[in-house]
Tab-separated table of N, CA and C in Angstrom:
chain	number	residue	atom	x	y	z
A	228	MET	N	-97.959	-28.901	-25.355
A	228	MET	CA	-98.784	-27.625	-25.374
A	228	MET	C	-97.553	-26.374	-25.193
A	229	GLY	N	-96.814	-26.430	-24.195
A	229	GLY	CA	-95.861	-25.397	-24.290
A	229	GLY	C	-95.906	-25.458	-22.835
A	230	ALA	N	-94.809	-24.035	-22.284
A	230	ALA	CA	-94.566	-23.888	-21.806
A	230	ALA	C	-96.060	-22.694	-20.786
A	231	GLY	N	-96.883	-22.375	-21.277
A	231	GLY	CA	-97.670	-20.959	-20.874
A	231	GLY	C	-99.295	-21.557	-20.293
A	232	MET	N	-99.184	-22.758	-20.688
A	232	MET	CA	-100.231	-23.995	-20.155
A	232	MET	C	-100.527	-24.096	-18.668
A	233	LYS	N	-101.559	-23.621	-18.250
A	233	LYS	CA	-101.656	-24.055	-16.890
A	233	LYS	C	-102.414	-24.892	-16.463
A	234	ARG	N	-102.688	-25.417	-15.399
A	234	ARG	CA	-103.728	-26.404	-15.389
A	234	ARG	C	-105.073	-26.271	-15.239
A	235	ILE	N	-105.313	-25.013	-15.021
A	235	ILE	CA	-106.799	-24.993	-15.751
A	235	ILE	C	-106.955	-24.191	-16.433
A	236	THR	N	-107.719	-24.123	-17.586
A	236	THR	CA	-107.906	-23.575	-18.584
A	236	THR	C	-109.509	-23.104	-18.678
A	237	VAL	N	-109.900	-21.638	-18.782
A	237	VAL	CA	-110.713	-21.961	-18.667
A	237	VAL	C	-111.038	-20.781	-20.285
A	238	ILE	N	-112.172	-21.497	-21.094
A	238	ILE	CA	-112.993	-20.876	-22.248
A	238	ILE	C	-113.682	-20.194	-22.072
A	239	ALA	N	-113.469	-19.302	-22.970
A	239	ALA	CA	-114.929	-17.885	-22.533
A	239	ALA	C	-115.059	-17.890	-24.217
A	240	GLY	N	-116.154	-17.057	-25.125
A	240	GLY	CA	-116.081	-16.377	-25.635
A	240	GLY	C	-118.105	-16.412	-25.886
A	241	HIS	N	-118.115	-14.941	-26.906
A	241	HIS	CA	-119.389	-15.113	-27.373
A	241	HIS	C	-119.873	-15.987	-27.819
A	242	PHE	N	-121.337	-16.393	-27.838
A	242	PHE	CA	-122.265	-17.367	-28.687
A	242	PHE	C	-121.899	-17.491	-30.089
A	243	GLY	N	-121.762	-18.899	-30.027
A	243	GLY	CA	-121.105	-19.437	-31.617
A	243	GLY	C	-120.334	-19.258	-31.982
A	244	SER	N	-118.955	-18.743	-31.025
A	244	SER	CA	-117.540	-17.992	-31.649
A	244	SER	C	-116.864	-19.292	-31.660
A	245	GLY	N	-117.080	-20.844	-31.699
A	245	GLY	CA	-116.458	-21.873	-31.248
A	245	GLY	C	-115.737	-22.407	-30.323
A	246	LYS	N	-115.780	-22.075	-29.059
A	246	LYS	CA	-115.397	-22.025	-27.758
A	246	LYS	C	-115.226	-23.755	-27.616
A	247	THR	N	-116.845	-23.759	-27.796
A	247	THR	CA	-116.674	-25.882	-27.322
A	247	THR	C	-115.774	-26.560	-28.106
A	248	GLU	N	-115.795	-26.237	-29.510
A	248	GLU	CA	-115.022	-27.028	-30.127
A	248	GLU	C	-113.632	-26.944	-29.846
A	249	PHE	N	-113.279	-25.648	-29.985
A	249	PHE	CA	-111.678	-25.358	-29.726
A	249	PHE	C	-111.681	-26.103	-27.679
A	250	SER	N	-112.642	-26.115	-26.791
A	250	SER	CA	-112.557	-26.698	-25.576
A	250	SER	C	-112.516	-28.836	-25.920
A	251	VAL	N	-113.192	-28.994	-26.821
A	251	VAL	CA	-112.820	-30.084	-27.272
A	251	VAL	C	-111.848	-30.983	-27.653
A	252	ASN	N	-111.301	-30.571	-28.259
A	252	ASN	CA	-109.742	-30.278	-29.015
A	252	ASN	C	-108.720	-30.046	-28.110
A	253	LEU	N	-108.567	-29.002	-27.412
A	253	LEU	CA	-107.606	-28.742	-26.124
A	253	LEU	C	-107.312	-29.850	-25.298
A	254	ALA	N	-108.649	-30.463	-24.530
A	254	ALA	CA	-108.537	-31.567	-23.754
A	254	ALA	C	-108.268	-32.726	-24.703
A	255	MET	N	-108.547	-32.988	-25.406
A	255	MET	CA	-107.484	-34.079	-26.493
A	255	MET	C	-106.027	-33.912	-26.514
A	256	LYS	N	-105.803	-32.561	-27.127
A	256	LYS	CA	-104.025	-32.490	-27.186
A	256	LYS	C	-103.454	-32.620	-25.570
A	257	LEU	N	-104.559	-31.999	-24.876
A	257	LEU	CA	-104.008	-31.525	-23.286
A	257	LEU	C	-103.876	-33.485	-22.895
A	258	LYS	N	-104.453	-34.378	-23.248
A	258	LYS	CA	-104.338	-35.523	-22.766
A	258	LYS	C	-103.153	-36.129	-23.386
A	259	GLU	N	-102.880	-35.672	-24.244
A	259	GLU	CA	-101.726	-36.459	-25.003
A	259	GLU	C	-99.635	-36.580	-24.497
A	260	GLU	N	-100.421	-35.402	-23.658
A	260	GLU	CA	-99.300	-35.171	-22.713
A	260	GLU	C	-99.694	-34.815	-21.453
A	261	HIS	N	-100.520	-35.220	-20.806
A	261	HIS	CA	-101.014	-35.600	-18.804
A	261	HIS	C	-101.605	-36.671	-18.963
A	262	GLU	N	-101.514	-37.396	-17.857
A	262	GLU	CA	-102.235	-38.390	-16.997
A	262	GLU	C	-103.677	-38.223	-17.034
A	263	LYS	N	-104.043	-36.907	-16.277
A	263	LYS	CA	-105.375	-36.903	-15.940
A	263	LYS	C	-105.647	-35.639	-16.130
A	264	VAL	N	-106.776	-35.584	-17.074
A	264	VAL	CA	-107.228	-34.640	-17.892
A	264	VAL	C	-109.082	-35.054	-17.682
A	265	ALA	N	-109.390	-33.038	-17.390
A	265	ALA	CA	-110.472	-33.450	-17.316
A	265	ALA	C	-111.742	-32.227	-18.544
A	266	LEU	N	-112.956	-32.450	-18.848
A	266	LEU	CA	-113.903	-31.577	-19.220
A	266	LEU	C	-114.375	-31.035	-18.169
A	267	LEU	N	-114.558	-29.542	-18.077
A	267	LEU	CA	-115.660	-28.959	-16.957
A	267	LEU	C	-116.986	-29.081	-18.658
A	268	ASP	N	-118.337	-28.568	-18.938
A	268	ASP	CA	-119.288	-28.290	-19.836
A	268	ASP	C	-119.760	-27.859	-18.717
A	269	LEU	N	-119.996	-26.492	-18.274
A	269	LEU	CA	-120.986	-25.048	-18.160
A	269	LEU	C	-121.353	-24.417	-18.993
A	270	ASP	N	-121.605	-24.960	-20.114
A	270	ASP	CA	-122.260	-24.245	-21.081
A	270	ASP	C	-123.544	-24.339	-21.191
A	271	ILE	N	-124.306	-23.695	-20.357
A	271	ILE	CA	-125.945	-24.133	-19.350
A	271	ILE	C	-126.549	-23.113	-19.755
A	272	ALA	N	-126.004	-21.687	-20.674
A	272	ALA	CA	-126.921	-20.868	-21.574
A	272	ALA	C	-127.197	-20.583	-22.790
A	273	ASN	N	-128.230	-20.950	-23.502
A	273	ASN	CA	-128.247	-21.028	-25.030
A	273	ASN	C	-127.451	-21.779	-25.784
A	274	PRO	N	-126.972	-23.088	-25.393
A	274	PRO	CA	-125.830	-24.005	-25.930
A	274	PRO	C	-126.315	-24.252	-27.522
A	275	TYR	N	-125.260	-24.177	-28.566
A	275	TYR	CA	-125.572	-24.365	-29.765
A	275	TYR	C	-125.126	-25.880	-29.872
A	276	PHE	N	-123.901	-26.380	-29.109
A	276	PHE	CA	-123.288	-27.381	-29.155
A	276	PHE	C	-122.471	-27.404	-28.161
A	277	ARG	N	-122.896	-28.696	-27.174
A	277	ARG	CA	-122.172	-28.736	-25.730
A	277	ARG	C	-121.227	-29.825	-26.281
A	278	SER	N	-119.887	-29.377	-25.146
A	278	SER	CA	-119.080	-30.472	-24.941
A	278	SER	C	-119.601	-31.774	-24.875
A	279	ARG	N	-120.367	-31.800	-24.075
A	279	ARG	CA	-120.841	-33.179	-23.361
A	279	ARG	C	-120.938	-34.369	-24.658
A	280	GLU	N	-121.113	-33.588	-26.016
A	280	GLU	CA	-122.262	-33.952	-26.583
A	280	GLU	C	-121.057	-35.175	-27.602
A	281	ARG	N	-119.612	-35.320	-27.373
A	281	ARG	CA	-118.754	-35.233	-27.465
A	281	ARG	C	-117.834	-36.187	-26.181
A	282	GLN	N	-119.210	-36.561	-25.587
A	282	GLN	CA	-118.268	-37.547	-24.149
A	282	GLN	C	-118.002	-38.870	-24.618
A	283	LYS	N	-118.472	-39.360	-25.569
A	283	LYS	CA	-117.852	-40.567	-25.958
A	283	LYS	C	-116.745	-40.669	-26.218
A	284	LEU	N	-116.306	-39.614	-27.077
A	284	LEU	CA	-115.153	-39.373	-28.300
A	284	LEU	C	-113.814	-39.288	-27.184
A	285	LEU	N	-114.145	-38.210	-25.821
A	285	LEU	CA	-113.210	-37.963	-24.839
A	285	LEU	C	-113.087	-38.610	-24.186
A	286	GLU	N	-114.042	-39.630	-23.402
A	286	GLU	CA	-113.888	-40.512	-22.692
A	286	GLU	C	-112.836	-41.731	-22.756
A	287	ASP	N	-113.396	-42.525	-24.254
A	287	ASP	CA	-112.533	-43.145	-24.785
A	287	ASP	C	-110.663	-42.319	-24.987
A	288	ALA	N	-110.797	-41.086	-24.856
A	288	ALA	CA	-109.439	-40.867	-25.295
A	288	ALA	C	-108.681	-40.791	-23.955
A	289	GLY	N	-109.443	-40.802	-23.068
A	289	GLY	CA	-108.966	-40.634	-21.823
A	289	GLY	C	-109.523	-39.362	-20.859
A	290	VAL	N	-110.180	-38.672	-21.497
A	290	VAL	CA	-110.721	-36.963	-20.834
A	290	VAL	C	-111.916	-37.481	-19.881
A	291	LYS	N	-111.735	-37.064	-19.031
A	291	LYS	CA	-113.162	-37.048	-17.901
A	291	LYS	C	-114.003	-35.956	-18.312
A	292	VAL	N	-115.209	-36.014	-18.213
A	292	VAL	CA	-116.288	-35.457	-18.300
A	292	VAL	C	-117.352	-34.880	-17.408
A	293	TYR	N	-117.593	-34.195	-16.980
A	293	TYR	CA	-118.343	-33.252	-16.155
A	293	TYR	C	-119.343	-32.204	-17.130
A	294	TYR	N	-120.535	-32.729	-16.285
A	294	TYR	CA	-121.636	-31.647	-16.777
A	294	TYR	C	-122.532	-31.690	-15.749
A	295	ASN	N	-123.850	-30.596	-16.215
A	295	ASN	CA	-124.759	-30.529	-15.411
A	295	ASN	C	-125.729	-31.533	-14.510
A	296	THR	N	-126.607	-31.264	-13.682
A	296	THR	CA	-127.030	-32.492	-12.944
A	296	THR	C	-127.867	-33.262	-13.149
A	297	PHE	N	-128.398	-32.912	-14.776
A	297	PHE	CA	-129.231	-33.730	-15.531
A	297	PHE	C	-128.392	-34.442	-16.582
A	298	GLY	N	-127.462	-34.815	-16.766
A	298	GLY	CA	-127.014	-35.569	-18.013
A	298	GLY	C	-127.891	-35.112	-19.259
A	299	TYR	N	-127.837	-35.995	-19.541
A	299	TYR	CA	-129.086	-36.272	-21.080
A	299	TYR	C	-130.348	-36.175	-20.705
A	300	ASP	N	-131.065	-36.027	-20.152
A	300	ASP	CA	-132.299	-35.763	-19.483
A	300	ASP	C	-133.557	-34.855	-20.091
A	301	ILE	N	-134.407	-34.524	-20.112
A	301	ILE	CA	-135.051	-33.535	-20.783
A	301	ILE	C	-134.886	-32.638	-20.443
A	302	THR	N	-134.170	-32.363	-19.309
A	302	THR	CA	-134.081	-31.391	-18.959
A	302	THR	C	-132.727	-31.285	-18.427
A	303	GLU	N	-131.980	-31.487	-19.733
A	303	GLU	CA	-130.470	-30.649	-19.695
A	303	GLU	C	-129.966	-29.352	-20.030
A	304	ASP	N	-131.077	-28.929	-20.200
A	304	ASP	CA	-130.751	-27.044	-20.125
A	304	ASP	C	-131.587	-26.553	-19.281
A	305	LEU	N	-131.270	-27.042	-18.065
A	305	LEU	CA	-131.919	-26.609	-16.623
A	305	LEU	C	-130.358	-25.956	-16.715
A	306	PRO	N	-130.663	-24.962	-15.956
A	306	PRO	CA	-129.460	-24.211	-15.286
A	306	PRO	C	-128.982	-24.595	-14.080
A	307	ALA	N	-128.610	-25.937	-13.960
A	307	ALA	CA	-128.281	-26.590	-13.006
A	307	ALA	C	-126.756	-27.248	-12.923
A	308	VAL	N	-126.055	-27.176	-11.944
A	308	VAL	CA	-124.890	-27.230	-11.262
A	308	VAL	C	-124.182	-28.258	-10.802
A	309	SER	N	-123.734	-29.194	-11.356
A	309	SER	CA	-123.516	-29.981	-10.019
A	309	SER	C	-122.247	-30.216	-9.042
A	310	ALA	N	-122.061	-30.255	-7.619
A	310	ALA	CA	-121.022	-30.332	-6.819
A	310	ALA	C	-120.048	-31.347	-7.151
A	311	VAL	N	-120.304	-32.262	-7.884
A	311	VAL	CA	-118.947	-33.295	-8.262
A	311	VAL	C	-118.275	-32.543	-9.207
A	312	LEU	N	-118.704	-31.243	-10.063
A	312	LEU	CA	-117.691	-30.498	-11.092
A	312	LEU	C	-116.948	-29.775	-10.307
A	313	ARG	N	-116.597	-30.035	-8.650
A	313	ARG	CA	-115.073	-29.468	-8.258
A	313	ARG	C	-114.114	-30.798	-8.052
A	314	ALA	N	-114.823	-31.723	-8.180
A	314	ALA	CA	-113.561	-32.791	-8.057
A	314	ALA	C	-112.062	-32.567	-9.143
A	315	PRO	N	-112.285	-32.131	-10.260
A	315	PRO	CA	-110.970	-31.826	-11.169
A	315	PRO	C	-110.439	-30.974	-10.679
A	316	LEU	N	-111.065	-29.773	-10.177
A	316	LEU	CA	-110.541	-28.172	-9.867
A	316	LEU	C	-110.043	-28.923	-8.681
A	317	GLU	N	-110.340	-29.336	-7.582
A	317	GLU	CA	-109.664	-29.527	-6.399
A	317	GLU	C	-108.349	-30.926	-6.687
A	318	ASP	N	-108.245	-31.146	-7.853
A	318	ASP	CA	-107.253	-32.156	-7.992
A	318	ASP	C	-105.997	-31.477	-8.733
A	319	GLU	N	-104.833	-31.556	-8.015
A	319	GLU	CA	-103.916	-30.423	-8.525
A	319	GLU	C	-103.075	-31.037	-9.433
A	320	GLU	N	-104.003	-32.672	-9.574
A	320	GLU	CA	-102.719	-33.413	-10.668
A	320	GLU	C	-103.610	-33.714	-11.697
A	321	CYS	N	-104.908	-33.047	-11.974
A	321	CYS	CA	-105.642	-32.828	-13.092
A	321	CYS	C	-105.410	-31.191	-14.139
A	322	PHE	N	-105.751	-31.859	-15.281
A	322	PHE	CA	-105.380	-30.707	-16.046
A	322	PHE	C	-106.334	-30.775	-16.603
A	323	THR	N	-107.840	-29.471	-16.294
A	323	THR	CA	-108.676	-28.843	-16.262
A	323	THR	C	-108.955	-28.229	-17.363
A	324	VAL	N	-110.003	-28.487	-18.679
A	324	VAL	CA	-110.588	-27.032	-19.246
A	324	VAL	C	-112.090	-27.042	-18.885
A	325	VAL	N	-112.045	-25.546	-18.954
A	325	VAL	CA	-113.842	-25.469	-18.563
A	325	VAL	C	-114.476	-24.952	-19.686
A	326	ASP	N	-115.280	-25.446	-20.121
A	326	ASP	CA	-116.566	-25.109	-21.720
A	326	ASP	C	-117.475	-24.240	-20.859
A	327	VAL	N	-117.211	-22.936	-21.067
A	327	VAL	CA	-117.960	-21.908	-20.454
A	327	VAL	C	-119.618	-21.541	-21.917
A	328	GLY	N	-120.418	-21.229	-21.184
A	328	GLY	CA	-121.347	-20.554	-22.144
A	328	GLY	C	-121.567	-19.595	-22.429
A	329	GLY	N	-121.882	-19.055	-23.699
A	329	GLY	CA	-121.069	-17.880	-24.825
A	329	GLY	C	-121.985	-16.057	-23.628
A	330	ASN	N	-120.664	-15.185	-23.912
A	330	ASN	CA	-120.952	-13.689	-23.568
A	330	ASN	C	-120.537	-13.915	-21.893
A	331	ASP	N	-120.914	-12.791	-21.194
A	331	ASP	CA	-121.054	-12.603	-19.910
A	331	ASP	C	-121.938	-13.528	-19.435
A	332	SER	N	-123.849	-13.423	-19.435
A	332	SER	CA	-124.746	-14.148	-19.117
A	332	SER	C	-124.543	-15.875	-19.011
A	333	GLY	N	-123.530	-16.502	-19.979
A	333	GLY	CA	-122.973	-17.458	-20.196
A	333	GLY	C	-122.117	-17.689	-19.220
A	334	ALA	N	-121.328	-16.637	-18.889
A	334	ALA	CA	-119.770	-16.615	-18.009
A	334	ALA	C	-120.613	-16.278	-16.578
A	335	ARG	N	-120.979	-16.160	-16.199
A	335	ARG	CA	-121.478	-15.818	-15.099
A	335	ARG	C	-121.854	-17.535	-14.184
A	336	VAL	N	-121.913	-18.192	-14.371
A	336	VAL	CA	-121.496	-19.962	-13.789
A	336	VAL	C	-120.309	-19.653	-13.397
A	337	LEU	N	-119.042	-19.382	-13.293
A	337	LEU	CA	-118.207	-19.113	-12.913
A	337	LEU	C	-117.856	-18.682	-11.731
A	338	LYS	N	-118.674	-18.141	-11.272
A	338	LYS	CA	-118.756	-17.280	-10.065
A	338	LYS	C	-118.506	-18.229	-8.753
A	339	GLN	N	-119.503	-19.489	-8.915
A	339	GLN	CA	-119.544	-20.313	-7.736
A	339	GLN	C	-118.155	-21.073	-7.887
A	340	PHE	N	-117.431	-21.022	-9.024
A	340	PHE	CA	-116.281	-21.753	-8.788
A	340	PHE	C	-115.110	-20.757	-8.347
A	341	ALA	N	-115.083	-19.249	-7.997
A	341	ALA	CA	-114.138	-18.173	-8.387
A	341	ALA	C	-112.907	-18.930	-7.715
A	342	LYS	N	-113.361	-19.462	-6.603
A	342	LYS	CA	-112.021	-19.792	-5.504
A	342	LYS	C	-110.796	-20.539	-6.101
A	343	TYR	N	-111.229	-21.465	-7.068
A	343	TYR	CA	-110.123	-21.937	-8.363
A	343	TYR	C	-109.932	-21.231	-9.270
A	344	PHE	N	-110.394	-20.352	-9.707
A	344	PHE	CA	-109.279	-19.296	-10.625
A	344	PHE	C	-108.777	-18.064	-10.363
A	345	ARG	N	-108.431	-18.340	-9.142
A	345	ARG	CA	-108.034	-17.001	-8.523
A	345	ARG	C	-106.566	-17.373	-8.362
A	346	ASN	N	-105.948	-18.191	-8.776
A	346	ASN	CA	-104.111	-18.223	-8.870
A	346	ASN	C	-103.862	-18.579	-9.620
A	347	ASP	N	-102.758	-18.554	-9.886
A	347	ASP	CA	-101.317	-18.681	-10.651
A	347	ASP	C	-101.451	-19.906	-11.696
A	348	ASP	N	-102.383	-21.095	-11.143
A	348	ASP	CA	-102.582	-22.092	-12.052
A	348	ASP	C	-104.091	-22.140	-12.630
A	349	CYS	N	-104.166	-20.797	-13.034
A	349	CYS	CA	-105.261	-20.976	-13.900
A	349	CYS	C	-105.011	-19.651	-15.014
A	350	MET	N	-106.180	-20.173	-16.126
A	350	MET	CA	-106.206	-18.889	-17.276
A	350	MET	C	-107.452	-18.666	-18.153
A	351	LEU	N	-107.408	-17.908	-18.437
A	351	LEU	CA	-108.782	-17.279	-19.360
A	351	LEU	C	-108.326	-17.246	-20.491
A	352	LEU	N	-108.453	-18.157	-21.367
A	352	LEU	CA	-108.845	-17.856	-23.072
A	352	LEU	C	-110.214	-17.431	-23.831
A	353	CYS	N	-110.106	-16.393	-24.552
A	353	CYS	CA	-111.337	-15.837	-24.621
A	353	CYS	C	-111.021	-16.054	-26.385
A	354	VAL	N	-112.065	-16.876	-26.960
A	354	VAL	CA	-112.164	-17.111	-28.325
A	354	VAL	C	-112.985	-16.415	-28.946
A	355	LEU	N	-112.191	-15.935	-30.076
A	355	LEU	CA	-113.354	-14.774	-30.947
A	355	LEU	C	-113.510	-15.672	-32.572
A	356	ASN	N	-114.735	-14.692	-32.859
A	356	ASN	CA	-115.116	-15.404	-34.523
A	356	ASN	C	-115.189	-14.061	-34.986
A	357	SER	N	-114.562	-14.136	-35.568
A	357	SER	CA	-115.041	-12.895	-36.563
A	357	SER	C	-116.006	-12.453	-37.888
A	358	SER	N	-116.621	-13.506	-37.874
A	358	SER	CA	-117.702	-14.071	-38.708
A	358	SER	C	-119.028	-13.939	-37.909
A	359	ARG	N	-118.455	-13.697	-36.383
A	359	ARG	CA	-120.245	-13.449	-35.650
A	359	ARG	C	-120.213	-12.319	-36.056
A	360	PRO	N	-121.677	-11.796	-35.810
A	360	PRO	CA	-122.225	-10.186	-36.139
A	360	PRO	C	-121.396	-9.598	-34.910
A	361	GLU	N	-121.616	-10.236	-33.440
A	361	GLU	CA	-121.369	-9.428	-32.296
A	361	GLU	C	-120.268	-8.994	-32.366
A	362	THR	N	-119.246	-9.885	-32.798
A	362	THR	CA	-117.800	-9.630	-32.352
A	362	THR	C	-117.181	-9.396	-34.300
A	363	ASP	N	-117.826	-8.798	-34.970
A	363	ASP	CA	-116.949	-8.963	-36.120
A	363	ASP	C	-116.393	-7.490	-36.469
A	364	SER	N	-116.036	-6.278	-35.497
A	364	SER	CA	-115.494	-5.425	-35.176
A	364	SER	C	-114.951	-5.030	-34.025
A	365	VAL	N	-113.173	-4.465	-34.118
A	365	VAL	CA	-112.668	-4.488	-32.961
A	365	VAL	C	-113.539	-3.965	-31.671
A	366	GLN	N	-114.151	-2.947	-31.985
A	366	GLN	CA	-115.384	-2.156	-30.831
A	366	GLN	C	-115.927	-3.699	-30.248
A	367	GLY	N	-116.687	-4.490	-31.035
A	367	GLY	CA	-117.731	-5.668	-30.367
A	367	GLY	C	-116.301	-6.871	-30.195
A	368	MET	N	-115.876	-7.234	-30.172
A	368	MET	CA	-114.218	-7.712	-29.540
A	368	MET	C	-114.021	-7.143	-28.291
A	369	ILE	N	-114.261	-6.078	-28.717
A	369	ILE	CA	-113.271	-5.532	-27.030
A	369	ILE	C	-114.331	-5.683	-26.075
A	370	THR	N	-115.940	-5.437	-26.931
A	370	THR	CA	-117.090	-5.331	-25.869
A	370	THR	C	-117.405	-6.525	-25.173
A	371	SER	N	-117.774	-7.636	-26.015
A	371	SER	CA	-117.717	-8.970	-25.654
A	371	SER	C	-116.591	-9.076	-24.532
A	372	LEU	N	-115.102	-8.961	-24.955
A	372	LEU	CA	-114.007	-9.504	-23.626
A	372	LEU	C	-114.364	-8.427	-21.967
A	373	ARG	N	-114.921	-7.271	-22.550
A	373	ARG	CA	-114.718	-6.643	-21.229
A	373	ARG	C	-115.905	-6.977	-20.620
A	374	SER	N	-117.111	-7.503	-21.296
A	374	SER	CA	-118.304	-7.953	-20.498
A	374	SER	C	-118.088	-9.060	-19.709
A	375	ILE	N	-117.404	-10.193	-20.350
A	375	ILE	CA	-117.117	-10.937	-19.714
A	375	ILE	C	-116.342	-10.958	-18.439
A	376	GLU	N	-115.348	-10.267	-18.407
A	376	GLU	CA	-113.881	-9.901	-17.498
A	376	GLU	C	-114.952	-9.486	-16.083
A	377	GLU	N	-116.094	-8.712	-16.724
A	377	GLU	CA	-116.755	-7.825	-15.486
A	377	GLU	C	-117.409	-8.836	-15.251
A	378	GLU	N	-118.258	-9.553	-15.640
A	378	GLU	CA	-118.979	-10.677	-14.987
A	378	GLU	C	-118.200	-11.816	-14.463
A	379	THR	N	-116.802	-11.892	-14.787
A	379	THR	CA	-116.390	-12.654	-13.959
A	379	THR	C	-115.030	-12.744	-12.884
A	380	GLY	N	-115.139	-11.364	-13.119
A	380	GLY	CA	-114.295	-10.874	-11.860
A	380	GLY	C	-112.387	-11.148	-12.854
A	381	LEU	N	-112.458	-12.246	-13.948
A	381	LEU	CA	-111.327	-12.447	-14.250
A	381	LEU	C	-110.765	-11.910	-15.537
A	382	LYS	N	-108.989	-11.598	-15.404
A	382	LYS	CA	-108.984	-10.918	-17.163
A	382	LYS	C	-108.211	-11.913	-17.932
A	383	VAL	N	-108.707	-11.376	-19.067
A	383	VAL	CA	-108.606	-12.634	-20.098
A	383	VAL	C	-106.991	-13.066	-20.282
A	384	ASP	N	-106.393	-13.673	-20.447
A	384	ASP	CA	-104.920	-14.024	-20.416
A	384	ASP	C	-104.570	-14.408	-22.091
A	385	GLY	N	-105.509	-14.855	-22.579
A	385	GLY	CA	-104.844	-15.113	-24.298
A	385	GLY	C	-106.290	-14.809	-24.626
A	386	LEU	N	-105.967	-14.535	-26.548
A	386	LEU	CA	-106.895	-14.940	-27.443
A	386	LEU	C	-107.126	-15.959	-27.914
A	387	VAL	N	-107.880	-16.488	-28.477
A	387	VAL	CA	-108.527	-17.459	-29.503
A	387	VAL	C	-108.099	-16.941	-30.880
A	388	ASN	N	-108.137	-17.145	-32.273
A	388	ASN	CA	-108.991	-16.756	-33.018
A	388	ASN	C	-109.352	-17.760	-33.937
A	389	ASN	N	-110.715	-17.924	-33.486
A	389	ASN	CA	-111.417	-19.086	-34.477
A	389	ASN	C	-112.389	-18.555	-35.554
A	390	THR	N	-111.661	-17.624	-36.215
A	390	THR	CA	-112.865	-17.089	-37.372
A	390	THR	C	-112.623	-18.400	-38.903
A	391	HIS	N	-113.973	-18.502	-38.664
A	391	HIS	CA	-114.583	-19.693	-39.812
A	391	HIS	C	-115.589	-19.309	-40.340
A	392	MET	N	-115.991	-19.643	-41.455
A	392	MET	CA	-116.821	-19.342	-42.659
A	392	MET	C	-118.013	-20.813	-42.747
A	393	LEU	N	-117.810	-21.632	-41.447
A	393	LEU	CA	-118.927	-22.844	-41.940
A	393	LEU	C	-118.313	-23.562	-42.698
A	394	THR	N	-119.694	-23.670	-43.655
A	394	THR	CA	-119.914	-24.564	-44.764
A	394	THR	C	-119.172	-24.036	-45.865
A	395	GLU	N	-118.838	-22.433	-45.871
A	395	GLU	CA	-118.441	-21.946	-47.245
A	395	GLU	C	-117.075	-22.220	-47.287
């Protein structure tokens, strides 16, 4: 993955940017290089696609998946977060990808884990997709980035260009 990777990588971005697909792929790539890898599915605000939907694929590859208290029950969309999510964040040998919900409202859940993201062992990547209406201009992208930074109190360390045309 390169020298720039940190033990904890938080993935944020606007709704529908492709951050969950990126998170799943990043976790799979990290597993090729590290013994202990986890993916935290904190996408609890209007999710289009959840990384936990790829739980079997991830766990078959050796990536542990953590998500809300209710799992796949009918209440899976409740914004409930289990304390078990702290385990990989506290394990200094575990590389952890944190898949956060869209925009600033989805990133709000990070506040309860703030102490884990305030050190040199963590980075925040923002996924941008210029095919999405809210981020189809430079100003829209900047607004999205700034709102995530303001809500979380974290600075974006890097950008991921995930512009795609879906089925076109």
